[in-house]
Amino acid sequence: MNKIPLLILHAGALQHPMERFAREFRSLFPEVEVRLESAGSRACARKLLGGYQADIIALADPLLFDELLLPHPVQKYYIFATDQIVITHQTGARGSADINPQNWTQILLRDEVSFVRSDENLDPCGYRTLMVWQLAEKHYGVPGLYQQLNSKCTAAYVYPKSLDLGAVLQGREADYAFQYLCTAKQYGLDYVTLPEKINLSNPRWAGLYGHATVEVEGKTPGSKTILIGEPIEFAAAVPLNAPHPKEANEFLQLTLSHTGQRILEECGLVVY
């Protein structure tokens, strides 16, 4: 019997939980073959906008649904988890014996230290990293800090999606990366937590986060849009053109269930 193919298009940061969901779903619905495809969330959204057919789309920023995908090809979405930005590194990275939440800016700006981030035009972790740098400049009272960090992290140190950064660190191609806490835990990386006022984790500081803005590529070629800092959230939806809507909704319900919440927590995310 041919199995029903269920395609999940998802943010790279959700790779591990989606693999867990896929295994769980296959055990419940053996007639379904779950297929996973990952990219930066903005890249995922643009792919769907271009007519690509997926049964589920799960993104690292619900704003992408509002900005690019509603009311078509997505009618509604569900927010299911939160996270925070941390600085990840491998044991033995240059400066890792000294780095902490107070001095990380000085460590990263050392000549011998390198750090990476994801692309703000493809991946929410990329523009959130730039927002963290802007907020850090104000939080620590260091004029020009954002520009210093941005100038040092040249194009050679910018990758398509946040999930790529773990492999970069494991290959010792850079010392540090700006990633989600869930990705750090999934890769088993050491990490430095940042103050809540800059790590985009706490709705209490949403007004403060809103002082950070980043310009990214817009909905149409050549256009630009300004993104405003907000607490980090992850969201998922069943597109209107999903080839297998019944099975897709079953998968979405698993994601939102108690079992799904347990899986998300075990993968380092904070569930609603």
XYZ file of N, CA and C in Angstrom:
816
model
N 0.836 -1.196 0.000
C 0.000 0.000 0.000
C 0.872 1.248 0.000
N 0.562 2.179 -0.892
C 1.306 3.431 -0.930
C 0.944 4.289 0.274
N 1.960 4.803 0.934
C 1.720 5.654 2.095
C 1.384 7.081 1.661
N 0.640 7.761 2.525
C 0.280 9.158 2.267
C 1.480 10.028 2.612
N 2.003 10.807 1.665
C 3.152 11.673 1.973
C 2.697 12.972 2.634
N 3.241 13.255 3.798
C 2.887 14.469 4.535
C 4.136 15.337 4.634
N 4.137 16.479 3.949
C 5.321 17.332 3.895
C 5.231 18.448 4.932
N 6.236 18.496 5.805
C 6.324 19.525 6.836
C 7.450 20.478 6.456
N 7.110 21.711 6.166
C 8.084 22.755 5.850
C 8.303 23.562 7.126
N 9.540 23.584 7.621
C 9.733 24.157 8.957
C 11.037 24.930 9.107
N 11.049 25.788 10.113
C 12.252 26.528 10.476
C 13.351 25.562 10.882
N 14.587 25.898 10.525
C 15.709 25.031 10.872
C 15.836 24.795 12.361
N 15.499 25.794 13.168
C 15.597 25.660 14.620
C 14.661 24.596 15.171
N 13.652 24.220 14.391
C 12.680 23.210 14.833
C 13.025 21.808 14.338
N 14.222 21.614 13.822
C 14.606 20.327 13.243
C 14.407 19.169 14.225
N 14.954 19.301 15.423
C 14.882 18.189 16.373
C 13.459 17.913 16.852
N 12.690 18.928 17.277
C 11.307 18.617 17.661
C 10.481 18.054 16.514
N 10.711 18.522 15.293
C 9.952 17.986 14.162
C 10.313 16.525 13.892
N 11.566 16.176 14.075
C 11.957 14.768 13.940
C 11.253 13.919 14.991
N 11.143 14.452 16.210
C 10.438 13.733 17.275
C 8.946 13.624 16.958
N 8.350 14.721 16.496
C 6.934 14.691 16.112
C 6.694 13.674 14.998
N 7.607 13.633 14.035
C 7.455 12.717 12.904
C 7.447 11.265 13.373
N 8.363 10.925 14.279
C 8.400 9.547 14.804
C 7.119 9.217 15.560
N 6.674 10.152 16.383
C 5.450 9.935 17.158
C 4.248 9.783 16.229
N 4.177 10.619 15.208
C 3.046 10.593 14.280
C 3.020 9.297 13.484
N 4.187 8.830 13.067
C 4.245 7.562 12.316
C 3.759 6.395 13.155
N 4.023 6.450 14.459
C 3.554 5.362 15.324
C 2.035 5.383 15.475
N 1.440 6.572 15.385
C -0.014 6.706 15.502
C -0.729 6.487 14.178
N -0.063 6.887 13.089
C -0.662 6.802 11.750
C 0.344 6.154 10.792
N 0.494 4.838 10.875
C 1.508 4.149 10.061
C 1.268 4.253 8.559
N 0.066 4.657 8.167
C -0.226 4.800 6.730
C 0.331 6.109 6.160
N 0.905 6.954 7.037
C 1.430 8.259 6.616
C 2.954 8.253 6.661
N 3.575 8.788 5.631
C 5.026 8.969 5.591
C 5.320 10.457 5.747
N 5.865 10.822 6.907
C 6.162 12.227 7.186
C 7.497 12.603 6.554
N 7.482 13.683 5.799
C 8.696 14.183 5.155
C 8.992 15.578 5.687
N 10.223 15.796 6.112
C 10.615 17.073 6.697
C 11.499 17.854 5.742
N 11.241 19.143 5.649
C 12.062 20.035 4.831
C 12.298 21.318 5.625
N 13.564 21.677 5.833
C 13.867 22.841 6.662
C 14.575 23.927 5.873
N 14.391 25.163 6.341
C 15.067 26.338 5.786
C 14.888 27.455 6.799
N 15.490 28.608 6.535
C 15.185 29.770 7.346
C 13.710 30.099 7.209
N 13.105 30.633 8.260
C 11.653 30.847 8.252
C 11.192 31.788 7.147
N 11.931 32.857 6.886
C 11.536 33.761 5.805
C 11.632 33.047 4.461
N 12.646 32.197 4.313
C 12.772 31.413 3.083
C 11.602 30.444 2.944
N 11.191 29.820 4.053
C 10.024 28.924 4.030
C 8.773 29.684 3.597
N 8.567 30.851 4.189
C 7.372 31.637 3.876
C 7.353 32.051 2.409
N 8.505 32.471 1.895
C 8.558 32.884 0.488
C 8.308 31.695 -0.443
N 8.792 30.534 -0.034
C 8.572 29.335 -0.841
C 7.080 29.043 -0.947
N 6.387 29.108 0.179
C 4.942 28.865 0.186
C 4.217 29.946 -0.610
N 4.670 31.168 -0.467
C 4.064 32.287 -1.188
C 4.203 32.110 -2.695
N 5.269 31.432 -3.118
C 5.507 31.196 -4.540
C 4.724 30.035 -5.118
N 3.861 29.411 -4.313
C 3.024 28.329 -4.817
C 3.436 26.944 -4.384
N 4.506 26.834 -3.595
C 4.963 25.526 -3.121
C 3.898 24.916 -2.218
N 3.683 23.619 -2.358
C 2.651 22.941 -1.575
C 3.271 22.175 -0.414
N 2.861 22.538 0.785
C 3.269 21.831 1.993
C 2.026 21.572 2.826
N 2.066 20.525 3.639
C 0.913 20.195 4.475
C 0.914 20.974 5.786
N 2.113 21.258 6.292
C 2.280 22.067 7.501
C 3.411 23.046 7.239
N 3.274 24.264 7.733
C 4.393 25.196 7.758
C 4.571 25.660 9.198
N 5.778 25.506 9.734
C 6.084 25.878 11.116
C 7.253 26.859 11.100
N 7.024 28.051 11.636
C 7.986 29.140 11.515
C 8.443 29.654 12.878
N 9.591 30.311 12.879
C 10.170 30.842 14.109
C 9.712 32.260 14.416
N 8.719 32.748 13.679
C 8.180 34.078 13.958
C 6.773 34.183 13.381
N 5.742 34.323 14.238
C 4.371 34.449 13.725
C 4.169 35.696 12.878
N 5.044 36.694 13.038
C 4.952 37.900 12.218
C 4.999 37.575 10.727
N 5.713 36.503 10.371
C 5.822 36.122 8.960
C 4.475 35.732 8.375
N 3.621 35.132 9.190
C 2.273 34.817 8.719
C 1.516 36.110 8.423
N 1.578 37.052 9.363
C 0.863 38.319 9.184
C 1.433 39.123 8.016
N 2.752 39.132 7.896
C 3.418 39.962 6.892
C 3.295 39.400 5.481
N 3.453 38.058 5.352
C 3.586 37.464 4.025
C 2.469 36.500 3.618
N 1.865 35.792 4.565
C 1.062 34.621 4.200
C -0.444 34.759 4.416
N -0.886 35.675 5.251
C -2.327 35.865 5.458
C -2.876 36.898 4.473
N -4.090 36.723 3.977
C -5.045 35.626 4.218
C -4.871 34.451 3.267
N -3.903 34.537 2.375
C -3.634 33.433 1.456
C -2.137 33.392 1.187
N -1.516 32.222 1.293
C -2.048 30.859 1.318
C -2.328 30.277 2.709
N -2.305 31.109 3.753
C -2.626 30.634 5.099
C -3.759 31.490 5.648
N -4.726 30.839 6.302
C -5.873 31.569 6.844
C -5.719 31.846 8.332
N -5.118 30.915 9.065
C -4.904 31.106 10.497
C -3.694 30.287 10.934
N -3.112 30.692 12.057
C -1.930 30.000 12.569
C -2.043 29.870 14.089
N -1.167 29.026 14.658
C -1.202 28.737 16.088
C 0.196 28.948 16.674
N 0.286 29.779 17.706
C 1.552 29.995 18.413
C 1.703 28.892 19.453
N 2.867 28.240 19.474
C 2.993 27.078 20.357
C 4.197 27.103 21.288
N 5.149 28.010 21.134
C 6.327 27.991 22.002
C 7.071 29.315 21.938
N 7.941 29.526 22.924
C 8.804 30.703 22.979
C 10.247 30.257 23.196
N 11.164 31.218 23.101
C 12.580 30.908 23.299
C 13.332 32.197 23.609
N 14.646 32.136 23.564
C 15.487 33.305 23.792
C 16.755 33.180 22.965
N 17.415 34.311 22.712
C 18.696 34.309 22.020
C 19.815 34.132 23.044
N 20.735 33.227 22.756
C 21.919 33.014 23.588
C 23.159 33.042 22.695
N 24.321 33.107 23.325
C 25.591 33.026 22.599
C 26.155 31.632 22.823
N 26.262 30.855 21.765
C 26.729 29.475 21.877
C 28.210 29.371 21.548
N 28.838 28.328 22.102
C 30.248 28.075 21.797
C 30.610 26.649 22.169
N 31.723 26.199 21.650
C 32.287 24.913 22.002
C 33.251 25.094 23.171
N 33.429 24.053 23.973
C 34.443 24.091 25.014
C 35.804 24.357 24.374
N 36.527 25.291 24.936
C 37.845 25.609 24.396
C 37.859 26.717 23.372
N 36.688 27.290 23.051
C 36.659 28.424 22.122
C 37.457 29.581 22.717
N 38.049 30.385 21.856
C 38.855 31.506 22.328
C 38.012 32.459 23.177
N 38.468 32.682 24.395
C 37.757 33.559 25.318
C 36.685 32.877 26.139
N 36.447 31.593 25.903
C 35.326 30.916 26.574
C 35.542 30.738 28.072
N 36.790 30.771 28.522
C 37.052 30.648 29.955
C 36.669 31.922 30.702
N 36.540 33.019 29.964
C 36.283 34.312 30.596
C 34.898 34.878 30.314
N 34.247 34.436 29.249
C 33.020 35.094 28.798
C 31.875 34.908 29.787
N 31.072 35.965 29.959
C 29.913 35.913 30.843
C 28.882 36.936 30.362
N 27.700 36.990 31.000
C 26.652 37.903 30.522
C 27.016 39.386 30.601
N 28.053 39.724 31.354
C 28.447 41.120 31.480
C 29.521 41.536 30.470
N 30.437 40.618 30.129
C 31.597 41.023 29.315
C 31.605 40.454 27.903
N 30.522 39.833 27.461
C 30.543 39.138 26.171
C 30.863 40.060 25.007
N 30.469 41.316 25.116
C 30.750 42.231 24.002
C 32.249 42.453 23.845
N 32.949 42.603 24.968
C 34.403 42.780 24.899
C 35.096 41.535 24.360
N 34.614 40.356 24.780
C 35.223 39.101 24.311
C 35.045 38.967 22.802
N 33.839 39.201 22.312
C 33.563 39.023 20.879
C 34.318 40.024 20.016
N 34.635 41.185 20.556
C 35.330 42.205 19.773
C 36.852 42.070 19.824
N 37.341 41.057 20.533
C 38.776 40.801 20.496
C 39.186 40.423 19.072
N 40.360 40.853 18.656
C 40.820 40.615 17.282
C 40.838 39.142 16.913
N 41.225 38.291 17.855
C 41.411 36.870 17.542
C 40.116 36.064 17.599
N 39.015 36.667 18.044
C 37.749 35.955 18.233
C 36.845 36.156 17.012
N 36.161 35.076 16.611
C 35.205 35.155 15.501
C 33.825 34.696 15.965
N 32.790 35.231 15.338
C 31.428 34.813 15.674
C 30.554 34.871 14.430
N 29.472 34.080 14.450
C 28.601 33.927 13.285
C 27.142 34.172 13.673
N 26.350 34.429 12.648
C 24.907 34.601 12.820
C 24.222 34.121 11.550
N 22.892 34.088 11.572
C 22.147 33.731 10.365
C 21.697 34.993 9.634
N 21.258 34.807 8.390
C 20.916 35.893 7.474
C 19.556 36.492 7.827
N 19.517 37.787 8.088
C 18.262 38.435 8.482
C 17.207 38.407 7.390
N 17.609 38.243 6.139
C 16.636 38.194 5.048
C 16.032 36.806 4.848
N 16.620 35.805 5.485
C 16.156 34.427 5.326
C 15.638 33.815 6.621
N 16.112 34.323 7.753
C 15.912 33.614 9.012
C 15.641 34.597 10.160
N 14.563 34.394 10.925
C 14.280 35.289 12.047
C 15.407 35.391 13.065
N 16.148 34.303 13.276
C 17.254 34.374 14.228
C 18.280 35.409 13.779
N 18.392 35.619 12.467
C 19.313 36.616 11.943
C 18.897 38.026 12.304
N 17.626 38.372 12.053
C 17.226 39.741 12.411
C 17.079 39.902 13.910
N 16.767 38.836 14.616
C 16.712 38.940 16.076
C 18.105 39.157 16.664
N 19.113 38.560 16.051
C 20.485 38.798 16.499
C 20.838 40.275 16.366
N 20.504 40.874 15.232
C 20.774 42.297 15.030
C 20.011 43.143 16.048
N 18.797 42.716 16.395
C 18.028 43.429 17.416
C 18.696 43.321 18.782
N 19.205 42.133 19.104
C 19.923 41.943 20.371
C 21.116 42.888 20.442
N 21.849 43.022 19.350
C 23.005 43.925 19.336
C 22.580 45.371 19.566
N 21.472 45.781 18.950
C 20.977 47.145 19.152
C 20.566 47.368 20.612
N 19.848 46.397 21.163
C 19.410 46.511 22.551
C 20.594 46.489 23.507
N 21.627 45.709 23.166
C 22.825 45.639 24.005
C 23.534 46.990 24.057
N 23.571 47.690 22.932
C 24.211 49.012 22.898
C 23.573 49.943 23.925
N 22.242 49.917 24.005
C 21.535 50.770 24.963
C 21.664 50.225 26.386
N 21.557 48.903 26.524
C 21.584 48.285 27.852
C 22.921 48.504 28.549
N 24.011 48.333 27.816
C 25.343 48.472 28.408
C 25.882 49.900 28.308
N 25.173 50.770 27.578
C 25.607 52.155 27.456
C 26.909 52.309 26.702
N 27.045 51.575 25.584
C 28.274 51.623 24.779
C 27.921 52.152 23.390
N 28.066 53.449 23.155
C 27.748 54.006 21.835
C 28.561 53.338 20.730
N 27.883 53.010 19.621
C 28.570 52.399 18.491
C 28.747 50.899 18.582
N 28.259 50.272 19.670
C 28.457 48.831 19.846
C 27.810 48.034 18.720
N 26.586 48.404 18.349
C 25.902 47.674 17.271
C 26.737 47.681 15.996
N 27.232 48.830 15.623
C 28.014 48.929 14.391
C 29.316 48.146 14.491
N 29.933 48.135 15.660
C 31.165 47.365 15.855
C 30.916 45.872 15.648
N 29.856 45.362 16.252
C 29.531 43.939 16.116
C 29.144 43.606 14.682
N 28.330 44.462 14.086
C 27.857 44.209 12.728
C 28.997 44.274 11.718
N 29.926 45.183 11.919
C 31.061 45.311 11.003
C 31.994 44.115 11.112
N 32.139 43.591 12.325
C 33.045 42.449 12.504
C 32.452 41.163 11.940
N 31.133 41.021 12.034
C 30.471 39.807 11.529
C 30.176 40.006 10.041
N 31.203 39.852 9.218
C 31.098 40.102 7.778
C 30.294 39.001 7.084
N 30.048 39.184 5.790
C 29.217 38.250 5.023
C 29.724 36.814 5.105
N 31.027 36.634 5.240
C 31.597 35.285 5.329
C 31.142 34.556 6.587
N 30.663 35.309 7.582
C 30.230 34.724 8.847
C 28.707 34.737 9.002
N 28.001 34.927 7.899
C 26.533 34.944 7.910
C 26.019 33.741 7.125
N 25.152 32.933 7.750
C 24.684 31.677 7.163
C 23.170 31.719 6.939
N 22.660 30.857 6.040
C 21.235 30.917 5.687
C 20.264 30.715 6.842
N 20.584 29.807 7.771
C 19.649 29.555 8.869
C 20.407 29.249 10.151
N 19.729 29.444 11.269
C 20.382 29.307 12.572
C 20.878 27.890 12.819
N 20.178 26.894 12.261
C 20.599 25.510 12.469
C 21.986 25.261 11.894
N 22.370 26.002 10.847
C 23.695 25.839 10.247
C 24.810 26.184 11.227
N 24.524 27.050 12.167
C 25.566 27.603 13.017
C 26.154 26.580 13.981
N 25.334 25.618 14.411
C 25.847 24.579 15.297
C 26.954 23.778 14.646
N 26.757 23.431 13.373
C 27.775 22.679 12.639
C 29.034 23.516 12.445
N 28.865 24.829 12.261
C 30.019 25.730 12.117
C 30.867 25.700 13.388
N 30.212 25.762 14.544
C 30.948 25.710 15.805
C 31.591 24.350 16.020
N 30.863 23.292 15.715
C 31.416 21.952 15.897
C 32.613 21.707 14.996
N 32.633 22.357 13.840
C 33.769 22.247 12.934
C 34.884 23.219 13.251
N 34.732 23.972 14.347
C 35.730 24.953 14.789
C 35.993 26.017 13.724
N 34.964 26.329 12.925
C 35.110 27.372 11.908
C 34.851 28.757 12.482
N 34.335 28.829 13.688
C 34.119 30.091 14.394
C 34.076 29.780 15.885
N 34.240 30.821 16.690
C 34.259 30.629 18.140
C 32.868 30.679 18.763
N 32.031 31.593 18.280
C 30.728 31.826 18.901
C 29.641 31.981 17.842
N 28.395 31.762 18.273
C 27.246 31.957 17.387
C 26.079 32.498 18.199
N 25.233 33.267 17.541
C 23.995 33.744 18.155
C 22.874 32.821 17.693
N 22.298 32.081 18.649
C 21.301 31.066 18.334
C 20.185 31.075 19.371
N 19.153 30.288 19.098
C 18.116 30.063 20.093
C 18.638 29.096 21.152
N 18.123 29.230 22.354
C 18.508 28.322 23.427
C 18.175 26.880 23.062
N 17.032 26.660 22.405
C 16.655 25.289 22.038
C 17.689 24.666 21.108
N 18.242 25.456 20.186
C 19.253 24.938 19.268
C 20.527 24.606 20.016
N 20.900 25.452 20.968
C 22.084 25.181 21.787
C 21.943 23.852 22.514
N 20.763 23.614 23.094
C 20.535 22.370 23.829
C 20.495 21.172 22.889
N 19.893 21.340 21.709
C 19.803 20.239 20.755
C 21.178 19.824 20.254
N 22.091 20.780 20.126
C 23.449 20.495 19.662
C 24.403 20.165 20.803
N 23.963 20.320 22.049
C 24.844 20.071 23.177
C 25.959 21.094 23.289
N 25.676 22.340 22.901
C 26.680 23.401 22.935
C 26.682 24.114 24.284
N 27.842 24.628 24.671
C 27.900 25.544 25.799
C 27.268 26.866 25.359
N 26.767 27.628 26.321
C 26.143 28.889 25.931
C 26.189 29.903 27.067
N 26.105 31.162 26.677
C 26.038 32.285 27.606
C 24.643 32.884 27.498
N 23.930 32.951 28.608
C 22.620 33.597 28.586
C 22.801 35.108 28.669
N 21.860 35.828 28.095
C 21.906 37.280 28.057
C 20.813 37.859 28.951
N 20.948 39.091 29.400
C 19.910 39.702 30.234
C 18.552 39.699 29.530
N 17.489 39.529 30.306
C 16.141 39.486 29.728
C 15.800 40.745 28.943
N 16.381 41.864 29.316
C 16.068 43.116 28.631
C 16.599 43.155 27.201
N 17.454 42.193 26.840
C 17.977 42.179 25.469
C 17.807 40.841 24.760
N 17.433 39.762 25.464
C 17.423 38.433 24.820
C 16.105 38.062 24.140
N 15.138 38.988 24.140
C 13.856 38.812 23.432
C 13.018 37.652 23.970
N 13.137 37.363 25.254
C 12.447 36.200 25.819
C 11.190 36.531 26.606
N 11.095 37.744 27.144
C 10.075 38.019 28.148
C 9.088 39.089 27.682
N 7.792 38.746 27.576
C 6.785 39.736 27.172
C 6.765 40.978 28.061
N 7.255 40.842 29.285
C 7.320 41.990 30.197
C 8.123 43.138 29.588
N 9.123 42.796 28.769
C 10.005 43.805 28.191
C 9.688 44.068 26.723
N 8.486 43.726 26.291
C 8.125 43.898 24.877
C 8.271 45.351 24.425
N 7.899 46.290 25.290
C 8.040 47.699 24.936
C 9.481 48.088 24.695
N 10.376 47.540 25.501
C 11.807 47.801 25.334
C 12.324 47.160 24.051
N 11.917 45.916 23.796
C 12.344 45.228 22.570
C 11.931 46.017 21.327
N 10.796 46.708 21.426
C 10.281 47.455 20.287
C 11.151 48.625 19.857
N 12.166 48.966 20.661
C 13.098 50.029 20.277
C 14.089 49.556 19.216
N 14.184 48.251 19.010
C 15.097 47.698 18.002
C 14.347 47.480 16.694
N 14.949 47.888 15.597
C 14.337 47.710 14.276
C 15.382 47.225 13.278
N 14.940 46.399 12.335
C 15.833 45.863 11.297
C 15.110 45.914 9.957
N 15.800 46.361 8.926
C 15.242 46.381 7.570
C 15.586 45.083 6.859
N 14.579 44.450 6.269
C 14.781 43.200 5.531
C 14.054 43.278 4.195
N 14.327 42.293 3.343
C 13.643 42.226 2.052
C 12.147 42.020 2.260
N 11.338 42.701 1.451
C 9.892 42.665 1.612
C 9.206 41.562 0.834
N 7.895 41.702 0.700
C 7.063 40.671 0.082
C 7.297 40.565 -1.416
N 7.587 41.690 -2.056
C 7.813 41.696 -3.501
C 9.274 41.998 -3.799
N 9.808 41.521 -4.932
C 11.215 41.752 -5.280
C 11.573 43.238 -5.269
N 12.673 43.553 -4.594
C 13.137 44.928 -4.536
C 12.542 45.762 -3.425
N 11.492 45.250 -2.769
C 10.863 46.008 -1.682
C 11.558 45.723 -0.356
N 11.351 46.612 0.593
C 11.925 46.472 1.927
C 10.825 46.620 2.967
N 11.039 46.008 4.125
C 10.105 46.172 5.228
C 10.897 46.326 6.516
N 10.357 47.069 7.455
C 11.009 47.299 8.740
C 10.382 46.382 9.786
N 11.212 45.586 10.448
C 10.743 44.702 11.510
C 11.064 45.320 12.862
N 10.146 45.185 13.790
C 10.280 45.754 15.130
C 10.471 44.621 16.130
N 11.368 44.820 17.087
C 11.669 43.791 18.070
C 10.458 43.372 18.889
N 10.290 42.075 19.056
C 9.201 41.502 19.843
C 9.712 40.253 20.555
N 9.007 39.787 21.595
C 9.387 38.518 22.215
C 9.343 37.381 21.195
N 10.260 36.445 21.315
C 10.369 35.326 20.375
C 9.188 34.374 20.548
N 8.598 33.984 19.428
C 7.525 32.985 19.417
C 7.660 32.103 18.180
N 7.177 30.870 18.300
C 7.123 29.931 17.180
C 5.658 29.629 16.880
N 5.333 29.473 15.589
C 3.938 29.253 15.197
C 3.856 28.290 14.019
N 2.694 27.654 13.867
C 2.490 26.680 12.786
C 1.097 26.836 12.196
N 0.948 26.351 10.959
C -0.342 26.448 10.271
C -0.468 25.343 9.235
N -1.710 25.064 8.858
C -2.016 24.204 7.716
C -2.385 25.128 6.557
N -1.587 25.183 5.495
C -1.908 26.065 4.365
C -3.235 25.689 3.709
N -3.858 26.660 3.077
C -5.130 26.420 2.396
C -4.988 25.413 1.260
N -3.793 25.346 0.653
C -3.579 24.414 -0.460
C -2.863 23.139 -0.030
N -2.933 22.810 1.263
C -2.290 21.585 1.750
C -2.831 20.373 0.997
N -1.966 19.528 0.440
C -2.437 18.362 -0.315
C -3.203 17.356 0.541
N -2.869 17.286 1.842
C -3.507 16.293 2.720
C -3.969 16.982 4.009
N -5.030 17.795 3.929
C -5.449 18.606 5.076
C -5.879 17.791 6.292
N -6.507 16.636 6.082
C -6.948 15.821 7.219
C -5.749 15.381 8.048
N -4.750 14.801 7.378
C -3.557 14.325 8.079
C -2.755 15.500 8.640
N -2.746 16.612 7.904
C -2.023 17.796 8.365
C -2.609 18.318 9.674
N -3.932 18.339 9.772
C -4.561 18.801 11.006
C -4.308 17.841 12.160
N -4.229 16.551 11.863
C -3.870 15.573 12.897
C -2.455 15.851 13.409
N -1.540 16.161 12.497
C -0.157 16.457 12.881
C -0.108 17.739 13.714
N -0.867 18.740 13.307
C -0.908 19.996 14.055
C -1.455 19.773 15.459
N -2.485 18.937 15.584
C -3.044 18.641 16.901
C -2.032 17.936 17.794
N -1.201 17.076 17.200
C -0.138 16.433 17.968
C 0.828 17.487 18.503
N 1.181 18.439 17.663
C 2.095 19.510 18.063
C 1.552 20.290 19.257
N 0.245 20.509 19.281
C -0.385 21.324 20.321
C -0.836 20.516 21.535
N -0.709 19.192 21.483
C -1.186 18.310 22.553
C -0.203 18.274 23.725
N -0.600 17.577 24.798
C 0.295 17.401 25.950
C 1.558 16.656 25.536
N 1.413 15.659 24.679
C 2.588 14.937 24.176
C 3.497 15.880 23.400
N 2.888 16.711 22.565
C 3.665 17.680 21.803
C 4.382 18.672 22.695
N 3.698 19.138 23.740
C 4.323 20.069 24.672
C 5.508 19.425 25.381
N 5.358 18.160 25.739
C 6.470 17.458 26.392
C 7.672 17.371 25.460
N 7.418 17.044 24.197
C 8.501 16.950 23.215
C 9.182 18.305 23.048
N 8.396 19.363 22.947
C 8.961 20.704 22.789
C 9.831 21.080 23.982
N 9.350 20.779 25.182
C 10.123 21.095 26.383
C 11.415 20.286 26.430
N 11.349 19.025 26.043
C 12.550 18.188 26.032
C 13.564 18.672 25.004
N 13.080 19.399 23.993
C 13.965 19.964 22.966
C 14.413 21.385 23.311
N 14.075 21.853 24.514
C 14.595 23.128 24.980
C 13.711 24.329 24.771
N 12.494 24.132 24.261
C 11.576 25.248 24.048
C 10.690 25.463 25.275
N 10.152 26.655 25.404
C 9.191 26.966 26.461
C 7.814 26.999 25.824
N 6.902 26.161 26.314
C 5.590 26.039 25.674
C 4.584 26.968 26.336
N 3.538 27.303 25.568
C 2.433 28.103 26.091
C 1.454 27.193 26.803
